[in-house]
CSV table of C-alpha atoms in Angstrom, one decimal:
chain,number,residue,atom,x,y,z
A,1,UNK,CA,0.0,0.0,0.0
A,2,UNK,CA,2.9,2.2,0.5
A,3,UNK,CA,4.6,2.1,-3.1
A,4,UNK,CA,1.1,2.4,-4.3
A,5,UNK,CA,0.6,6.0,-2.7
A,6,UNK,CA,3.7,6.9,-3.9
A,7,UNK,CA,3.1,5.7,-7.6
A,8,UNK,CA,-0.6,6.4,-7.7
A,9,UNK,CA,-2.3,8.1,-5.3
A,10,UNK,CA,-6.0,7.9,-6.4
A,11,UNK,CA,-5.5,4.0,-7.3
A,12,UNK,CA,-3.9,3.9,-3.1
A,13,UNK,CA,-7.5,5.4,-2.1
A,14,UNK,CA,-9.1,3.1,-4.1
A,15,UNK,CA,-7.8,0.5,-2.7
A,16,UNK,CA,-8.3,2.0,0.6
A,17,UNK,CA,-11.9,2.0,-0.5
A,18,UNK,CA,-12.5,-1.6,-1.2
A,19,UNK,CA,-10.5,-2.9,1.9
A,20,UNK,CA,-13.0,-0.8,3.8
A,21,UNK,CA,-15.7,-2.2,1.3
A,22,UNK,CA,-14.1,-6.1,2.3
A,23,UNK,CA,-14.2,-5.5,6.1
A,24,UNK,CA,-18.3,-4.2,5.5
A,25,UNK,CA,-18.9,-6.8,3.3
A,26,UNK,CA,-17.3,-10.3,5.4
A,27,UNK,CA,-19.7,-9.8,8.5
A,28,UNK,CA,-23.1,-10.2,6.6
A,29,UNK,CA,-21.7,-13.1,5.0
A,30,UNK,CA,-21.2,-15.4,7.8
A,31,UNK,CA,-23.0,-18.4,8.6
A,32,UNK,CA,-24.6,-18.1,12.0
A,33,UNK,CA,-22.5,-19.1,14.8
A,34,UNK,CA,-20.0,-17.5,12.5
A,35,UNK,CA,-18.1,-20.8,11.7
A,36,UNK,CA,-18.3,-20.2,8.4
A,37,UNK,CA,-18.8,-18.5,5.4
A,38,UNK,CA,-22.0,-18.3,2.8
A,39,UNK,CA,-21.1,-19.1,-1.0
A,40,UNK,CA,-22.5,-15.8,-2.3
A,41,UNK,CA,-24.2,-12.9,-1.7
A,42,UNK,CA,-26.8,-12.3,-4.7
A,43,UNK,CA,-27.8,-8.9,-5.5
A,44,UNK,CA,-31.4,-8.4,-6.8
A,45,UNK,CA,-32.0,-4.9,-8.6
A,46,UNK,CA,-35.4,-3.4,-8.6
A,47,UNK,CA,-37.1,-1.1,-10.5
A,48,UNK,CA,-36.4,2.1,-8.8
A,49,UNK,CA,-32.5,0.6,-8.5
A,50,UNK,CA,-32.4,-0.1,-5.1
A,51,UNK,CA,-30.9,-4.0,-4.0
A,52,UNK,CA,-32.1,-6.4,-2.0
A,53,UNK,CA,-29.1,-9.2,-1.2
A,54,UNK,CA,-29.9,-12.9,-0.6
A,55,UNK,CA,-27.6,-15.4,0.7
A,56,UNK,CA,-27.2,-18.6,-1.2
A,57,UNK,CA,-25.0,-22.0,0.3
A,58,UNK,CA,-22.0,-22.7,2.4
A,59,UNK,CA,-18.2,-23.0,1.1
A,60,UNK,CA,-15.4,-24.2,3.4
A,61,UNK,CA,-12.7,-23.0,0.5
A,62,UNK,CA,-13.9,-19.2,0.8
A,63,UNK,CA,-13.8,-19.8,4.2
A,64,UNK,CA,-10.7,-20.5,4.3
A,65,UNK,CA,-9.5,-18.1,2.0
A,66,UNK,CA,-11.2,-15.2,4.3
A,67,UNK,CA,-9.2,-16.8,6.9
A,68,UNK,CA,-5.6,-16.2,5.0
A,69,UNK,CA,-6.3,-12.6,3.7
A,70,UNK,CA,-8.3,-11.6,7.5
A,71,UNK,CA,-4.9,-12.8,9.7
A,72,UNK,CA,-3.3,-9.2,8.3
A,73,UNK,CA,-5.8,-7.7,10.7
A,74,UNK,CA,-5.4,-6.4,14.1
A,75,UNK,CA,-7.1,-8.8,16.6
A,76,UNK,CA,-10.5,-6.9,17.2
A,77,UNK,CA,-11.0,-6.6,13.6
A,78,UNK,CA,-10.5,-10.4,12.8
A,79,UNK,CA,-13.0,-11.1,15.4
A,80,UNK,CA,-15.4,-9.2,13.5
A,81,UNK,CA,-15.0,-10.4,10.2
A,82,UNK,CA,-14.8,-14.0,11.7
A,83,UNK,CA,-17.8,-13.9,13.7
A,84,UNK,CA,-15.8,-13.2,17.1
A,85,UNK,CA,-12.6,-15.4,16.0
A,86,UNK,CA,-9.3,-14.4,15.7
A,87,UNK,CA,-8.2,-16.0,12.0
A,88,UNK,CA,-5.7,-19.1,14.3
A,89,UNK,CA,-9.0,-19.9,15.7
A,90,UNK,CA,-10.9,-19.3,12.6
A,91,UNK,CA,-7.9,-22.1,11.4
A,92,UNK,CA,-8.5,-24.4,14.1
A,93,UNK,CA,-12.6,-24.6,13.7
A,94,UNK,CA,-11.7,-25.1,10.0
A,95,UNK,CA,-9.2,-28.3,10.9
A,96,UNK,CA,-11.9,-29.7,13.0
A,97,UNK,CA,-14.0,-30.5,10.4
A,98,UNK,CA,-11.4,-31.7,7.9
A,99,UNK,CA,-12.1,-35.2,8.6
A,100,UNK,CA,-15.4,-35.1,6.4
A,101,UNK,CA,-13.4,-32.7,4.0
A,102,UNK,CA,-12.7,-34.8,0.7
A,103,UNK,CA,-11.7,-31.6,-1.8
A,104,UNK,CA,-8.2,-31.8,-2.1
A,105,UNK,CA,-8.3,-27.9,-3.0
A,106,UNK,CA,-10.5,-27.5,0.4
A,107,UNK,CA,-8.0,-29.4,2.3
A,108,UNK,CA,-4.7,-27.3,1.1
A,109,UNK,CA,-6.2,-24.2,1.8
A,110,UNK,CA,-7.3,-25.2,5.3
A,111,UNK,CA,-3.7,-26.3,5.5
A,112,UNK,CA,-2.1,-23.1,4.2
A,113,UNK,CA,-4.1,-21.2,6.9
A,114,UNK,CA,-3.1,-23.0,9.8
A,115,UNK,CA,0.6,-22.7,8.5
A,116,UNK,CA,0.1,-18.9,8.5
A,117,UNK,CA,-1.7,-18.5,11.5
A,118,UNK,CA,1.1,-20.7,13.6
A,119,UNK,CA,-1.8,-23.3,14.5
A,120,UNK,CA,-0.8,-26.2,16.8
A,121,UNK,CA,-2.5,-28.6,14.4
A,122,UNK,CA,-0.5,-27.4,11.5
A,123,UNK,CA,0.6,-31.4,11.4
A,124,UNK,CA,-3.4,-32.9,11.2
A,125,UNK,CA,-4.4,-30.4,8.1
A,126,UNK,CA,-1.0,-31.3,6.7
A,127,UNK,CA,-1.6,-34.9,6.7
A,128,UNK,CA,-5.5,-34.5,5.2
A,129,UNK,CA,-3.8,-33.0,2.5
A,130,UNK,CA,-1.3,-35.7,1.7
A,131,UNK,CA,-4.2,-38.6,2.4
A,132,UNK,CA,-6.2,-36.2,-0.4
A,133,UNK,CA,-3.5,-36.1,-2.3
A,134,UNK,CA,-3.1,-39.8,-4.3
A,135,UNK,CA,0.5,-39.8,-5.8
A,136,UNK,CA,0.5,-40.0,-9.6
A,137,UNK,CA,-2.8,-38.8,-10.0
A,138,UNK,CA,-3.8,-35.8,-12.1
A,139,UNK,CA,-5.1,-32.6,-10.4
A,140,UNK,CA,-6.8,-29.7,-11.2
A,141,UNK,CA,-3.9,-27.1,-11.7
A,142,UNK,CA,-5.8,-24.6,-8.9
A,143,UNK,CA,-5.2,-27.4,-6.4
A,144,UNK,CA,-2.5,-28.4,-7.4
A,145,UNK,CA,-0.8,-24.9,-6.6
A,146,UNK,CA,-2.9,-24.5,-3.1
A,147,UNK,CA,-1.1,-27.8,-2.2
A,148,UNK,CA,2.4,-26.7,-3.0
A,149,UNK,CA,1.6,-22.7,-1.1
A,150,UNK,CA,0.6,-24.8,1.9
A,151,UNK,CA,3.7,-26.8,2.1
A,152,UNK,CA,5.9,-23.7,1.5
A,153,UNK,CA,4.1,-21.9,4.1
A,154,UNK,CA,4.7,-24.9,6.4
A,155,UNK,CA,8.4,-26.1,5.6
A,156,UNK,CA,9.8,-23.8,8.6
A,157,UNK,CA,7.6,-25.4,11.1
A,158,UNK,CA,7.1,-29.0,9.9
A,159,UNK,CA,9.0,-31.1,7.5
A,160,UNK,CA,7.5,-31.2,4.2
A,161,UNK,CA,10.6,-31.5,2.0
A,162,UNK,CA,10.1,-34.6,0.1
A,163,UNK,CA,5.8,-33.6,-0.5
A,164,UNK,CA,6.6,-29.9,-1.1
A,165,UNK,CA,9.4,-31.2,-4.0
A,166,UNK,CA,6.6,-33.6,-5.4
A,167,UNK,CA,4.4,-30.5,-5.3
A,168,UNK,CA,7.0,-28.4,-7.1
A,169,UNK,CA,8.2,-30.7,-9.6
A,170,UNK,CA,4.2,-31.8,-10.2
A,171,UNK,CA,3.2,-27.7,-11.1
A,172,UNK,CA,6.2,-27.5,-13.3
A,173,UNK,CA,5.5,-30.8,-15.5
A,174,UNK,CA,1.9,-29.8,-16.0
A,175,UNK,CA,2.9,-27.1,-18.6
A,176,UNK,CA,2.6,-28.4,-22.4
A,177,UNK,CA,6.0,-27.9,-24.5
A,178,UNK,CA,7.6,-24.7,-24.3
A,179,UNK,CA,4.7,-22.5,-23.1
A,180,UNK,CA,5.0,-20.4,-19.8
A,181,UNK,CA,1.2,-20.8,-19.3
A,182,UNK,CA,-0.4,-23.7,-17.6
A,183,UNK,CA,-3.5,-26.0,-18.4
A,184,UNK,CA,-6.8,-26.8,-16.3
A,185,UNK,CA,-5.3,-29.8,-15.0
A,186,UNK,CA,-2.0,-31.4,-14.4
A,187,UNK,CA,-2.5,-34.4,-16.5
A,188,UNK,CA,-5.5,-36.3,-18.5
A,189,UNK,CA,-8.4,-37.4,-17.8
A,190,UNK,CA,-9.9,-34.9,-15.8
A,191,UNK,CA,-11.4,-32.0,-18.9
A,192,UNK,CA,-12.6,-33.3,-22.3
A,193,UNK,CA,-10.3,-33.7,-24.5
A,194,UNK,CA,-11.3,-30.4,-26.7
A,195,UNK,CA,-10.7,-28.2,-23.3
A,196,UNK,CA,-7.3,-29.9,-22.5
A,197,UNK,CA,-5.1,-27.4,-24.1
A,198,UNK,CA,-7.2,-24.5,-22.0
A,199,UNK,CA,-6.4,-22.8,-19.1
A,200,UNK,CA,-8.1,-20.0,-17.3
A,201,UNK,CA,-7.0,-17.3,-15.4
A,202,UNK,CA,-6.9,-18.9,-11.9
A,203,UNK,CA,-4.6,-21.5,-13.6
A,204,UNK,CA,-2.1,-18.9,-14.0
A,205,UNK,CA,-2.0,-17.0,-11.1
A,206,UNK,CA,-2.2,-19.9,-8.4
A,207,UNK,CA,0.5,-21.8,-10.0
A,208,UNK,CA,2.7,-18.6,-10.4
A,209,UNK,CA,2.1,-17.3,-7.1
A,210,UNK,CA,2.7,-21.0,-5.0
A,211,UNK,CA,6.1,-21.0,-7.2
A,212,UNK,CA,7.0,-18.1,-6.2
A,213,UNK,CA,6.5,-19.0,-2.3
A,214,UNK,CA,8.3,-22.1,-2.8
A,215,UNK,CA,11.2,-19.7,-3.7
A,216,UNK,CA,11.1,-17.2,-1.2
A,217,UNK,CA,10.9,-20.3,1.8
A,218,UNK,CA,13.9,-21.9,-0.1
A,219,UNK,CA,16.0,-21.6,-2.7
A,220,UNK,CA,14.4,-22.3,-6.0
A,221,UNK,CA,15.4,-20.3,-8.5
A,222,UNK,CA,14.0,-22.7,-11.5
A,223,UNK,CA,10.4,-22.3,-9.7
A,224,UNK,CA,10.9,-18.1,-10.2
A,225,UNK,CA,11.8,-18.5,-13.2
A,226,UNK,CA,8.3,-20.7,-14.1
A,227,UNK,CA,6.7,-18.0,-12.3
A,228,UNK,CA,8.0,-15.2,-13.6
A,229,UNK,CA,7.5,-16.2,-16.9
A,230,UNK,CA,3.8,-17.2,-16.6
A,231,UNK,CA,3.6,-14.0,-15.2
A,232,UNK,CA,5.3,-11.8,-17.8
A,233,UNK,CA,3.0,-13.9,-20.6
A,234,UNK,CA,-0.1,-12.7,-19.0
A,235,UNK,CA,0.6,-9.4,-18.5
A,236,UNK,CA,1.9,-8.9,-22.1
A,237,UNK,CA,-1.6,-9.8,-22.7
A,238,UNK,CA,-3.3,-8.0,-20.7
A,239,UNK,CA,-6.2,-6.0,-22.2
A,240,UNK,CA,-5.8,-1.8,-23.1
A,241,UNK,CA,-8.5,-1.5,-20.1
A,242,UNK,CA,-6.4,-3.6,-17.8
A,243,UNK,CA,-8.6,-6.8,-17.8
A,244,UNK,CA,-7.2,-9.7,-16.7
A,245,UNK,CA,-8.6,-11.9,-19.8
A,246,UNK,CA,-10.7,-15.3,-18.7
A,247,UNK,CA,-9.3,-18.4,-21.1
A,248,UNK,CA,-6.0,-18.9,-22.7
A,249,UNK,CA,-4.5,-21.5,-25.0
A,250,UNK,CA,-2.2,-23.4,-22.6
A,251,UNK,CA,0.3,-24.8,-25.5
A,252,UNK,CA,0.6,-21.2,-27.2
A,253,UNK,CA,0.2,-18.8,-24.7
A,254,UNK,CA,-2.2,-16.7,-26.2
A,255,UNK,CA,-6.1,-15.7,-25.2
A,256,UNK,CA,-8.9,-18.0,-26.4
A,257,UNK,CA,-11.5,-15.5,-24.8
A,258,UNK,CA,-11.8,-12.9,-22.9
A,259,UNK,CA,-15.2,-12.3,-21.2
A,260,UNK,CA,-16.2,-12.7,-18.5
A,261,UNK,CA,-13.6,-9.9,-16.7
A,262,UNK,CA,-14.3,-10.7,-13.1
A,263,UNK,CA,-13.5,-7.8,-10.7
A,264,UNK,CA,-11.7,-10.7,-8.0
A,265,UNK,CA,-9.1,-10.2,-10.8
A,266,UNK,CA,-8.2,-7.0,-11.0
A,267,UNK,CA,-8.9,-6.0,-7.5
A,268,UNK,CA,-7.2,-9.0,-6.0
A,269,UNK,CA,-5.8,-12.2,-7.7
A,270,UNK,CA,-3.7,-10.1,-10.1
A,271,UNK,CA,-2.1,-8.3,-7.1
A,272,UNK,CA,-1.9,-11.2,-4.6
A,273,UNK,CA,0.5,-13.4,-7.1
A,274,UNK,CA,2.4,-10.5,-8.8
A,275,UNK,CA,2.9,-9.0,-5.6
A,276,UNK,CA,4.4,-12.2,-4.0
A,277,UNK,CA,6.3,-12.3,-7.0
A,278,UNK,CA,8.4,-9.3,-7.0
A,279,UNK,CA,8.9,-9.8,-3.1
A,280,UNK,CA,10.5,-13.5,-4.3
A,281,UNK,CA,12.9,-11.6,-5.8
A,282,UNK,CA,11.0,-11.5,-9.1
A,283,UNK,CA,10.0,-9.3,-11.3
A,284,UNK,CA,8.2,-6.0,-10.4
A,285,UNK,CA,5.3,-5.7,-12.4
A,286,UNK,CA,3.6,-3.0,-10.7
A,287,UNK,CA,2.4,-0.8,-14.0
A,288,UNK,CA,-0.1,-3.9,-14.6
A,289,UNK,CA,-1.5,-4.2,-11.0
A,290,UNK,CA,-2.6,-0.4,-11.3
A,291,UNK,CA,-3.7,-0.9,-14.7
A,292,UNK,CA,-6.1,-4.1,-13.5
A,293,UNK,CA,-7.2,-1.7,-10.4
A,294,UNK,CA,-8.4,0.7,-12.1
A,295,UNK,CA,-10.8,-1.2,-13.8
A,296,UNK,CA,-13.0,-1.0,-10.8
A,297,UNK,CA,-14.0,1.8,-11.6
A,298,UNK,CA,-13.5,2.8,-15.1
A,299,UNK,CA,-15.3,-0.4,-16.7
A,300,UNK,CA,-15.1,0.3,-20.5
A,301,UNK,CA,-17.0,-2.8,-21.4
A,302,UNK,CA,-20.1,-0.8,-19.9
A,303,UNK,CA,-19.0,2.4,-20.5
A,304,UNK,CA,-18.7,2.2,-24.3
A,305,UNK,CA,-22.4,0.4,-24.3
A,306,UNK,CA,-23.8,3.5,-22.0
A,307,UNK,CA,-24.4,1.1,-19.1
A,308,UNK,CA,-23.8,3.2,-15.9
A,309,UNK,CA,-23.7,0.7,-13.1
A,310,UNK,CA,-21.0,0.8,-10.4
A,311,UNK,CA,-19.0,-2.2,-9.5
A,312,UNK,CA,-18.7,-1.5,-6.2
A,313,UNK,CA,-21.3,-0.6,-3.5
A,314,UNK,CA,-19.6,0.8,-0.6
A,315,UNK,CA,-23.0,0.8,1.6
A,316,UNK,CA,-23.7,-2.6,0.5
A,317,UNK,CA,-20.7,-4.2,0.9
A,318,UNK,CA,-20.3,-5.5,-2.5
A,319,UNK,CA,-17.8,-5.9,-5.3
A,320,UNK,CA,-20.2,-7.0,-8.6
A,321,UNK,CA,-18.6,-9.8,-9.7
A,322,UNK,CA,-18.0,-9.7,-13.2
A,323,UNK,CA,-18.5,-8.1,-16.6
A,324,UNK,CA,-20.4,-10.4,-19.2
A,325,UNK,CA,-21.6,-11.5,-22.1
A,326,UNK,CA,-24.8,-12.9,-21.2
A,327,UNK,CA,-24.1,-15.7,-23.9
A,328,UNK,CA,-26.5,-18.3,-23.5
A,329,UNK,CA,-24.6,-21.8,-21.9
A,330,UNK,CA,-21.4,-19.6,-22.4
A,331,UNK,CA,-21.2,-20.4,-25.6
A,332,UNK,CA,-18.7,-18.0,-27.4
A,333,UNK,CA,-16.6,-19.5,-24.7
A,334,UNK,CA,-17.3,-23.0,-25.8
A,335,UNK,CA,-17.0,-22.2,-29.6
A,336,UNK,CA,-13.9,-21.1,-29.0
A,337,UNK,CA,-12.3,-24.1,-27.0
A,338,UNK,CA,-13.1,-26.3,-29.4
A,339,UNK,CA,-12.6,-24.0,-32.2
A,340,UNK,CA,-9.2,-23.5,-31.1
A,341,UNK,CA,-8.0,-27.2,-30.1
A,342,UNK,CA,-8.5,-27.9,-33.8
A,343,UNK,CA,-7.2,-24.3,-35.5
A,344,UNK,CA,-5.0,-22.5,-33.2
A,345,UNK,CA,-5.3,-19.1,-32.8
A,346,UNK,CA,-8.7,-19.1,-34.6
A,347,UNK,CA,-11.1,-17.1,-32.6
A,348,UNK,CA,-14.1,-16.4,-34.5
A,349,UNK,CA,-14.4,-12.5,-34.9
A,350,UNK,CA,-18.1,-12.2,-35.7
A,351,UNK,CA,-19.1,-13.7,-32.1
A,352,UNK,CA,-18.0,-10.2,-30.5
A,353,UNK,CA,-21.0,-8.5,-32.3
A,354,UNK,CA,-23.3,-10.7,-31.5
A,355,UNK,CA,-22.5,-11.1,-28.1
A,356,UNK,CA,-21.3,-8.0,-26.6
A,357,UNK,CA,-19.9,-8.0,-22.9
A,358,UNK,CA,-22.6,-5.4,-21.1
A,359,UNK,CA,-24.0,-7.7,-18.9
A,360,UNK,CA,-23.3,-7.2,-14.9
A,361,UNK,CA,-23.6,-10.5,-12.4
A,362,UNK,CA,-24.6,-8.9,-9.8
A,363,UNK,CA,-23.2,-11.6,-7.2
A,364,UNK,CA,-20.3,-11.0,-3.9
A,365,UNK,CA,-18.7,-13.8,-2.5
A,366,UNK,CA,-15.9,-14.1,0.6
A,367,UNK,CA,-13.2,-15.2,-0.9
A,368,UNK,CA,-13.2,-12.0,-3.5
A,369,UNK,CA,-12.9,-10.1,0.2
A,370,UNK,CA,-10.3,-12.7,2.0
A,371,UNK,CA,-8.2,-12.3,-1.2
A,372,UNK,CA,-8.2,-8.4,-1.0
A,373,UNK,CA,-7.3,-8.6,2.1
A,374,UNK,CA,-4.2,-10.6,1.6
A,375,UNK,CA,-3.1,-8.6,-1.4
A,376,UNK,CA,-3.5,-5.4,-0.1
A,377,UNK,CA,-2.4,-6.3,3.3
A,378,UNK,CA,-0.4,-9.3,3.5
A,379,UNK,CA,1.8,-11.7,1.1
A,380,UNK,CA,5.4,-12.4,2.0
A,381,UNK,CA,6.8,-9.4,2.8
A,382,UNK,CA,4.1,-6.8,3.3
């Protein structure tokens, strides 16, 4: 936050702004008890433009996720976001019901918590994870990298050596040929085979960001280099806006489509993996964080349609979550995977007319918060 206000000092209020919007936000979206975390706020827009917000499911992930970014806190203000918990004890209600946990994604970031907040079960979570965790099996890419942040986050306190290597060496394989980019999944079987070569934005920054930890908690300079070179790819194509684009051609490192732009990118999953990058000792790529932030708030997917709808709702407590197409069954998004597993680098043009990205999903979930949080307040160094 500090080299922001000195390079940008309206994007540094900004983000000011949403971490004040986060702290709103978390509260209303706990579970009673507040052991836990809704899946979503949905926002419903009447007439007169007013919202009325309705809570939909449960997710242990987001929970956990809230947990990592809400530990940069001071004490009183964990305990409200976390329903009277500080985020070690948030951790430890979280490890307490990892027996019946069976998502290996779940499991890691339970895991990667409890490393962070110093809980005394760091060992238990760890050991979910590894029974998750069958050895030779594929993964999705996203889990995959949650496992190996865990383990880096715990090698100081427990000995994860020989996993955290398996981990390591498992992210780095997954990539196809020379690309710096990374696919869905770390092996076959687990997309159809006309999505194989995709991989979406969360496959790049996850990956990227949990080789850069694996770095910085010992020396690995082959892992930077992974990182840093997923991470230069992505920014180089990075929309004129600053979007963070949606789907990319894993074998050619280029974008199969765009839409939808989801603000969780620009306002935080950009910024948490770049961020831990350049405090690795990789490189800085701080032009393209601001760029993404200030998306926020100049949208010009709505503003070149004359849509005038804010993406964030201070009184709320909301961050809208993404800009859209409104594409029935996403299916410009379906043309092109398949389109492009059999012509690379096709993208068929005419779709943008037809379906033009104006439409706002008007739905705030917790991890969008708990990862704001952690860029903007935490990572490895800040």
């Amino acid at each position: 936050m500090t080299e922001l206000a000195g390079a940008d000092r309206p994007l540094h209020d900004l983000a000011s702004r949403l971490l004040a919007v986060a702290e709103r936000g978390l509260p209303a979206m706990l579970l009673p008890g507040g052991t836990g975390f809704v899946f979503t706020r949905a926002g419903h827009r009447a007439a007169d433009g007013s919202y009325r917000l309705e809570q939909r499911g449960t997710s242990i992930r987001y929970a956990a996720i809230t947990a990592l970014g809400a530990r940069f806190l001071p004490l009183d203000r964990q305990r409200t976001v976390l329903g009277g918990h500080t985020a070690e004890e948030f951790a430890g209600e979280l490890i307490e019901r990892l027996p019946g946990v069976r998502n290996l994604g779940d499991a890691a970031l339970i895991a990667w918590a409890a490393a962070e907040t110093g809980h005394p079960k760091l060992s238990d979570a760890l050991d979910r994870v590894t029974a998750l965790d069958e050895p030779g099996r594929p993964q999705y890419t996203v889990e995959a990298a949650w496992v190996l942040s865990a383990y880096a986050a715990a090698r100081g306190t427990v000995d994860v050596e020989d996993r955290l290597k398996s981990a390591r060496d498992r992210l780095l394989r997954a990539r196809i040929g020379g690309s710096p980019l990374f696919p869905h999944a770390t092996g076959p079987g687990l997309n159809p085979w006309y999505r194989a070569h995709i991989g979406c934005f969360a496959d790049q920054t996850y990956p990227l960001q949990a080789l850069a930890r694996a770095h910085a908690s010992g020396d690995d300079p082959e892992a930077l280099a992974a990182a840093d070179a997923c991470a230069t790819r992505i920014c180089a194509l990075q929309g004129e806006g600053g979007q963070w684009w949606w789907h990319y051609d894993a074998r050619r490192g280029s974008v199969v489509e765009g839409y939808p732009v989801y603000s969780v990118h620009q306002h935080a999953m950009a910024p948490t993996a770049l961020l831990d990058l350049a405090e690795a000792g990789g490189t800085d790529f701080g032009e393209p964080i601001r760029k993404g932030l200030r998306w926020m708030t100049e949208v010009p997917e709505l503003a070149a349609a004359g849509v005038f709808e804010p993406m964030i709702l201070d009184e709320l407590g909301v961050t809208w979550r993404k800009v859209h197409r409104g594409d029935p069954k996403k299916a410009v998004r379906a043309a092109r995977g398949l389109t492009t597993r059999v012509a690379p680098g096709l993208r068929l043009g005419p779709l943008d007319g037809v379906f033009r990205p104006t439409a706002v999903d008007r739905e705030c979930r917790p991890y969008e918060f708990g990862w704001m949080l952690f860029a903007w307040l935490g990572g490895i160094d800040r």
